[in-house]
Amino acid sequence: MKVKASSLAVALTLLALPLLAREPARVAPNDAPSSADVAPPGEPGERLEVSGVVYAGDGRTPVAGASVYVYQTDARGYYRTDDAMGNRNPRLMALLRTDGRGRYSYRTIRPGSYPGTRVPQHIHYEVTAAGQGTRIFEIVFDDDPFLSPQTRADAARPGSMYAMQAVRKGPGGVGRLTQDVVLPGR
């Protein structure tokens, strides 16, 4: 059986993702808040408020105390001010724990695409909880001109590595979106 090198690389990366999510730096402390500022109020860019609920594998039972790690680029597409690809230590990030009803929220800006690329704007998620599987994915935006037909199709599948979202305008012109998360069973 022949396997393309690119297919093998993608498969190995996807297999390694659950291990990365369990790194201590990517799991929220038990006393982490359920709400935070990913981007400080003065950060340049289009303001965005994200909220959601983390559910168990049945898609109905909220998971209290789930770890939610989110990180993203700034409006220019940089993870750090000096390094566009410095995603191992991003400047805009938050470690959250869901509240007693499985809820979380954060305030941020809409991220930029990586400089000089056609990579869609995205926000990374790594979500895990005791007794549950780990879910790793990215929010992508339905109006992003760099969103390919393949990514749109992938985002339509349950459990995809993409969650396509539409930003609705709220009070004061702040963008809002809801991103619920269903953790896989073990």
XYZ file of N, CA and C in Angstrom:
558
model
N 0.842 -1.171 0.000
C 0.000 0.000 0.000
C 0.888 1.235 0.000
N 0.596 2.177 -0.911
C 1.347 3.420 -0.990
C 0.651 4.495 -0.157
N 1.431 5.233 0.592
C 0.906 6.331 1.394
C 1.677 7.581 1.017
N 0.955 8.627 0.662
C 1.604 9.888 0.336
C 2.258 10.448 1.590
N 3.411 11.077 1.418
C 4.125 11.663 2.550
C 3.272 12.717 3.239
N 2.538 13.532 2.445
C 1.713 14.577 3.061
C 0.577 13.966 3.877
N -0.009 12.875 3.403
C -1.077 12.208 4.148
C -0.544 11.621 5.445
N 0.650 11.061 5.374
C 1.274 10.506 6.563
C 1.579 11.600 7.580
N 2.075 12.737 7.118
C 2.386 13.852 8.020
C 1.125 14.361 8.709
N 0.033 14.492 7.958
C -1.230 14.952 8.535
C -1.716 13.937 9.572
N -1.662 12.658 9.230
C -2.118 11.619 10.156
C -1.297 11.619 11.445
N 0.013 11.740 11.337
C 0.861 11.769 12.536
C 0.591 13.010 13.382
N 0.371 14.137 12.733
C 0.057 15.368 13.465
C -1.250 15.207 14.223
N -2.276 14.672 13.560
C -3.571 14.505 14.214
C -3.494 13.516 15.371
N -2.673 12.488 15.245
C -2.495 11.530 16.332
C -1.787 12.169 17.522
N -0.896 13.097 17.266
C -0.140 13.742 18.342
C -0.938 14.833 19.050
N -1.982 15.372 18.431
C -2.724 16.492 19.015
C -3.260 16.207 20.414
N -3.871 15.038 20.684
C -4.345 14.808 22.051
C -3.217 14.820 23.081
N -2.033 14.404 22.707
C -0.903 14.445 23.632
C -0.511 15.876 23.933
N -0.526 16.753 22.917
C -0.183 18.151 23.125
C -1.179 18.815 24.062
N -2.446 18.469 23.958
C -3.464 19.097 24.787
C -3.266 18.769 26.261
N -2.606 17.686 26.552
C -2.401 17.290 27.946
C -1.121 17.877 28.534
N -0.342 18.638 27.727
C 0.830 19.294 28.282
C 0.366 20.204 29.406
N 1.069 20.229 30.537
C 0.619 21.059 31.666
C 0.379 22.518 31.290
N 1.171 23.089 30.409
C 1.007 24.495 30.033
C -0.271 24.730 29.237
N -0.885 23.669 28.733
C -2.087 23.806 27.917
C -3.350 23.341 28.638
N -3.224 23.022 29.914
C -4.369 22.629 30.721
C -4.535 23.674 31.821
N -5.748 24.189 31.965
C -6.013 25.251 32.932
C -5.851 24.743 34.358
N -5.306 25.585 35.231
C -5.277 25.220 36.657
C -6.706 25.016 37.157
N -6.873 24.222 38.189
C -8.218 23.935 38.700
C -8.974 25.184 39.126
N -8.255 26.234 39.535
C -8.923 27.452 39.988
C -8.998 28.533 38.912
N -8.785 28.162 37.654
C -8.849 29.128 36.550
C -10.270 29.690 36.427
N -10.405 30.922 35.956
C -11.739 31.517 35.794
C -12.469 30.918 34.594
N -13.769 31.153 34.535
C -14.551 30.692 33.378
C -14.646 31.776 32.311
N -14.135 32.980 32.611
C -14.188 34.096 31.674
C -12.883 34.876 31.760
N -12.411 35.404 30.620
C -11.137 36.126 30.617
C -11.024 37.017 29.388
N -10.029 37.889 29.429
C -9.649 38.682 28.269
C -8.485 37.981 27.581
N -8.694 37.511 26.354
C -7.596 36.967 25.550
C -6.782 38.130 25.008
N -7.474 39.108 24.454
C -6.840 40.333 23.963
C -7.215 41.457 24.925
N -6.230 42.187 25.434
C -6.554 43.282 26.353
C -7.394 44.345 25.660
N -8.113 45.159 26.432
C -9.015 46.164 25.842
C -8.358 47.078 24.811
N -7.098 47.423 24.939
C -6.447 48.317 23.988
C -5.843 47.645 22.770
N -5.988 46.343 22.652
C -5.390 45.594 21.525
C -6.043 46.033 20.217
N -5.244 46.410 19.200
C -5.818 46.787 17.908
C -6.564 45.621 17.261
N -7.673 45.927 16.624
C -8.434 44.913 15.917
C -9.916 44.993 16.221
N -10.670 44.221 15.463
C -12.127 44.160 15.607
C -12.478 43.369 16.863
N -13.161 44.001 17.813
C -13.497 43.352 19.085
C -14.470 42.196 18.854
N -14.281 41.153 19.677
C -15.049 39.925 19.531
C -15.302 39.339 20.916
N -16.529 38.891 21.165
C -16.880 38.199 22.401
C -17.343 36.797 22.034
N -16.715 35.807 22.667
C -17.009 34.405 22.381
C -17.510 33.757 23.666
N -18.586 32.990 23.554
C -19.095 32.251 24.713
C -19.571 30.892 24.241
N -19.708 29.989 25.191
C -20.183 28.665 24.827
C -20.328 27.768 26.033
N -20.726 26.541 25.768
C -20.892 25.508 26.781
C -20.116 24.289 26.315
N -19.429 23.641 27.247
C -18.744 22.378 26.956
C -19.674 21.248 27.401
N -19.930 20.323 26.477
C -20.820 19.192 26.733
C -20.063 17.875 26.689
N -20.590 16.888 27.410
C -20.085 15.515 27.332
C -20.440 14.949 25.954
N -19.986 13.761 25.686
C -20.168 13.121 24.385
C -21.607 12.969 23.948
N -22.565 13.003 24.879
C -23.972 12.896 24.491
C -24.509 14.189 23.878
N -23.718 15.278 23.960
C -24.128 16.547 23.384
C -25.191 17.284 24.186
N -25.557 16.756 25.374
C -26.608 17.372 26.191
C -26.164 17.687 27.617
N -25.199 16.940 28.135
C -24.788 17.089 29.530
C -23.636 18.079 29.642
N -23.863 19.247 30.289
C -22.772 20.212 30.460
C -21.666 19.624 31.341
N -20.434 19.983 31.035
C -19.277 19.488 31.785
C -18.707 20.638 32.613
N -18.902 20.571 33.913
C -18.328 21.560 34.821
C -16.839 21.294 34.983
N -16.044 22.359 35.077
C -14.616 22.218 35.341
C -13.785 21.755 34.168
N -14.322 21.806 32.949
C -13.523 21.434 31.766
C -12.448 22.495 31.534
N -11.287 22.066 31.081
C -10.205 22.981 30.729
C -10.401 23.446 29.295
N -10.391 24.767 29.104
C -10.518 25.354 27.777
C -9.296 26.240 27.557
N -8.437 25.830 26.619
C -7.257 26.620 26.257
C -7.522 27.202 24.881
N -7.499 28.533 24.774
C -7.682 29.205 23.489
C -6.474 30.090 23.235
N -6.061 30.154 21.967
C -4.977 31.059 21.593
C -5.128 31.440 20.136
N -4.499 32.565 19.782
C -4.696 33.104 18.436
C -3.601 34.106 18.105
N -3.629 34.558 16.852
C -2.733 35.630 16.419
C -3.367 36.982 16.734
N -2.557 38.034 16.609
C -3.096 39.387 16.707
C -3.695 39.773 15.356
N -4.140 40.998 15.215
C -4.793 41.442 13.979
C -3.848 41.422 12.780
N -2.526 41.459 13.029
C -1.534 41.397 11.947
C -1.201 39.965 11.545
N -1.658 38.982 12.322
C -1.355 37.588 12.034
C -0.159 37.048 12.795
N 0.271 37.740 13.853
C 1.434 37.329 14.636
C 1.000 36.717 15.962
N 1.603 35.570 16.321
C 1.365 34.982 17.643
C 2.098 35.765 18.727
N 3.267 36.260 18.390
C 4.054 37.110 19.292
C 4.465 38.343 18.506
N 4.784 39.426 19.191
C 5.102 40.664 18.477
C 6.304 40.515 17.562
N 7.210 39.593 17.887
C 8.434 39.400 17.111
C 8.438 38.124 16.271
N 7.334 37.365 16.285
C 7.359 36.056 15.626
C 5.945 35.660 15.190
N 5.710 35.705 13.894
C 4.386 35.352 13.372
C 4.041 33.894 13.647
N 5.028 33.024 13.690
C 4.764 31.588 13.837
C 5.071 31.077 15.248
N 5.178 31.965 16.223
C 5.529 31.572 17.589
C 4.360 31.041 18.388
N 3.674 30.026 17.859
C 2.467 29.535 18.516
C 2.727 28.660 19.741
N 3.970 28.323 20.021
C 4.274 27.555 21.234
C 4.173 28.442 22.475
N 4.295 29.740 22.289
C 4.199 30.682 23.398
C 3.429 31.919 22.920
N 2.142 31.768 22.603
C 1.387 32.878 22.024
C 1.137 33.994 23.034
N 1.089 35.199 22.532
C 0.816 36.363 23.374
C -0.673 36.459 23.727
N -1.555 36.136 22.785
C -2.995 36.226 23.004
C -3.553 34.833 23.280
N -3.784 34.557 24.555
C -4.253 33.224 24.955
C -4.972 33.302 26.289
N -5.714 32.251 26.615
C -6.360 32.149 27.925
C -6.500 30.680 28.296
N -6.353 30.422 29.583
C -6.627 29.113 30.168
C -7.856 29.288 31.058
N -8.928 28.599 30.718
C -10.202 28.742 31.412
C -10.657 27.399 31.965
N -11.533 27.452 32.967
C -12.265 26.285 33.452
C -13.744 26.625 33.360
N -14.532 25.728 32.816
C -15.961 25.990 32.708
C -16.589 26.088 34.095
N -17.673 26.866 34.188
C -18.365 27.030 35.473
C -19.227 25.792 35.760
N -20.017 25.859 36.802
C -20.839 24.723 37.217
C -21.859 24.277 36.196
N -22.152 25.137 35.215
C -23.103 24.774 34.144
C -22.392 24.555 32.810
N -21.069 24.386 32.857
C -20.304 24.084 31.648
C -19.997 25.279 30.776
N -20.266 26.502 31.264
C -20.121 27.701 30.442
C -18.710 28.302 30.547
N -18.307 28.962 29.469
C -17.062 29.726 29.426
C -17.294 30.929 28.526
N -16.413 31.928 28.628
C -16.479 33.073 27.713
C -15.138 33.791 27.718
N -14.898 34.516 26.640
C -13.707 35.362 26.587
C -13.929 36.512 25.620
N -13.135 37.548 25.837
C -13.163 38.743 25.008
C -11.827 38.825 24.287
N -11.886 39.126 23.007
C -10.675 39.123 22.202
C -10.862 40.055 21.000
N -10.038 39.859 20.004
C -10.180 40.526 18.715
C -10.238 39.445 17.644
N -10.705 39.828 16.489
C -10.676 38.880 15.369
C -9.222 38.735 14.935
N -8.718 37.489 14.857
C -7.307 37.290 14.503
C -7.040 37.588 13.034
N -5.791 37.866 12.718
C -5.381 38.049 11.333
C -4.859 36.752 10.749
N -4.803 36.701 9.431
C -4.168 35.570 8.740
C -2.660 35.696 8.899
N -1.961 34.576 8.837
C -0.500 34.629 8.897
C 0.000 35.527 7.770
N 0.978 36.387 8.046
C 1.477 37.316 7.019
C 1.969 36.585 5.762
N 1.580 37.097 4.610
C 2.048 36.553 3.334
C 1.469 35.205 2.969
N 0.379 34.777 3.631
C -0.222 33.474 3.329
C -1.706 33.645 3.007
N -2.318 32.538 2.636
C -3.758 32.500 2.423
C -4.410 31.606 3.482
N -3.771 31.479 4.635
C -4.321 30.699 5.744
C -5.476 31.495 6.350
N -6.644 30.876 6.493
C -7.785 31.607 7.048
C -7.522 32.071 8.486
N -8.197 33.147 8.866
C -8.168 33.603 10.257
C -8.743 32.483 11.120
N -8.157 32.288 12.308
C -8.649 31.208 13.154
C -8.269 31.419 14.607
N -9.040 30.787 15.487
C -8.765 30.745 16.918
C -8.625 29.280 17.296
N -7.500 28.939 17.917
C -7.235 27.555 18.324
C -7.947 27.230 19.629
N -8.446 26.003 19.720
C -9.076 25.474 20.932
C -8.457 24.131 21.290
N -8.218 23.921 22.579
C -7.858 22.613 23.129
C -8.705 22.461 24.384
N -9.634 21.521 24.355
C -10.605 21.362 25.439
C -10.528 19.935 25.962
N -10.449 19.802 27.278
C -10.359 18.483 27.890
C -11.009 18.517 29.265
N -11.412 17.349 29.754
C -12.008 17.244 31.087
C -11.791 15.833 31.613
N -11.740 15.707 32.919
C -11.590 14.393 33.550
C -12.729 13.482 33.112
N -12.395 12.270 32.728
C -13.398 11.299 32.310
C -13.923 11.491 30.903
N -13.394 12.481 30.182
C -13.830 12.772 28.818
C -12.630 12.696 27.878
N -12.891 12.657 26.599
C -11.831 12.758 25.606
C -11.419 14.211 25.432
N -10.454 14.446 24.565
C -9.953 15.792 24.280
C -10.433 16.217 22.897
N -10.817 17.461 22.779
C -11.255 18.007 21.477
C -10.333 19.167 21.122
N -9.703 19.058 19.958
C -8.802 20.088 19.444
C -9.336 20.522 18.093
N -9.523 21.832 17.940
C -10.073 22.350 16.686
C -9.772 23.831 16.579
N -10.220 24.434 15.479
C -10.065 25.865 15.251
C -11.404 26.457 14.837
N -11.718 27.630 15.402
C -12.826 28.412 14.863
C -12.299 29.099 13.608
N -13.043 29.009 12.515
C -12.777 29.796 11.314
C -14.043 30.627 11.052
N -13.910 31.683 10.271
C -14.995 32.644 10.098
C -15.612 32.509 8.712
N -16.943 32.426 8.667
C -17.634 32.137 7.407
C -17.430 33.203 6.331
N -17.051 34.433 6.712
C -16.851 35.486 5.715
C -15.384 35.699 5.345
N -14.510 34.804 5.771
C -13.077 34.931 5.477
C -12.828 34.574 4.010
N -12.244 35.478 3.217
C -12.021 35.189 1.792
C -11.018 34.054 1.553
N -10.223 33.702 2.566
C -9.250 32.618 2.404
C -9.823 31.248 2.765
N -11.087 31.186 3.143
C -11.712 29.911 3.498
C -11.999 29.129 2.221
N -11.357 27.994 2.065
C -11.499 27.187 0.849
C -12.786 26.371 0.883
N -13.252 25.933 -0.288
C -14.420 25.043 -0.310
C -14.173 23.762 0.509
N -12.950 23.255 0.508
C -12.640 22.047 1.278
C -12.769 22.297 2.778
N -12.258 23.441 3.245
C -12.367 23.765 4.669
C -13.826 23.954 5.056
N -14.611 24.602 4.180
C -16.048 24.764 4.448
C -16.723 23.394 4.564
N -16.389 22.487 3.671
C -16.973 21.139 3.709
C -16.534 20.401 4.974
N -15.252 20.519 5.311
C -14.746 19.869 6.531
C -15.470 20.404 7.763
N -15.679 21.721 7.817
C -16.313 22.352 8.976
C -17.755 21.879 9.175
N -18.389 21.407 8.117
C -19.777 20.939 8.208
C -19.877 19.554 8.854
N -18.760 18.845 8.972
C -18.768 17.505 9.565
C -18.648 17.583 11.088
N -19.474 16.840 11.828
C -19.332 16.803 13.292
C -17.941 16.285 13.667
N -17.345 16.904 14.667
C -16.038 16.474 15.132
C -14.880 16.934 14.265
N -15.141 17.788 13.286
C -14.096 18.287 12.388
C -13.066 19.093 13.160
N -11.912 19.289 12.557
C -10.916 20.149 13.184
C -11.231 21.622 12.948
N -12.318 21.915 12.220
C -12.760 23.289 11.986
C -14.192 23.465 12.481
N -14.462 24.626 13.065
C -15.813 25.026 13.428
C -16.042 26.378 12.763
N -16.865 26.399 11.722
C -17.101 27.642 10.986
C -18.175 28.456 11.711
N -17.877 29.723 11.930
C -18.776 30.587 12.674
C -19.060 31.881 11.920
N -20.272 32.392 12.112
C -20.654 33.714 11.626
C -20.584 34.662 12.818
N -20.014 35.826 12.611
C -19.938 36.833 13.666
C -21.160 37.732 13.530
N -21.931 37.858 14.621
C -23.068 38.778 14.631
C -22.664 40.006 15.431
N -23.166 41.130 15.025
C -22.863 42.383 15.718
C -23.760 42.538 16.937
N -23.125 42.863 18.064
C -23.852 43.108 19.298
C -23.822 44.585 19.640
N -24.183 44.917 20.869
C -24.169 46.317 21.309
C -22.789 46.952 21.118
N -22.789 48.179 20.651
C -21.528 48.885 20.445
C -20.734 48.375 19.253
N -21.347 47.528 18.411
C -20.653 47.009 17.244
C -19.688 45.875 17.521
N -19.672 45.378 18.765
C -18.775 44.272 19.122
C -19.292 42.983 18.482
N -18.405 42.239 17.839
C -18.788 40.961 17.252
C -19.036 39.928 18.332
N -19.998 39.063 18.098
C -20.328 38.002 19.063
C -20.493 36.687 18.324
N -20.071 35.642 18.995
C -20.329 34.304 18.472
C -20.400 33.318 19.618
N -21.102 32.225 19.364
C -21.241 31.149 20.340
C -20.531 29.920 19.790
N -19.651 29.354 20.604
C -18.939 28.140 20.212
C -19.112 27.089 21.301
N -20.115 26.237 21.130
C -20.266 25.117 22.039
C -19.296 24.027 21.624
N -18.917 23.188 22.587
C -17.932 22.134 22.347
C -18.501 20.819 22.886
N -18.503 19.778 22.065
C -18.873 18.440 22.501
C -17.600 17.612 22.574
N -17.282 17.168 23.788
C -16.078 16.360 23.978
C -16.350 14.928 23.528
N -15.360 14.316 22.892
C -15.536 12.913 22.521
C -15.530 12.020 23.759
N -16.223 10.906 23.687
C -16.167 9.942 24.778
C -14.815 9.249 24.806
N -14.542 8.630 25.875
C -13.265 7.892 25.986
C -13.426 6.501 25.455
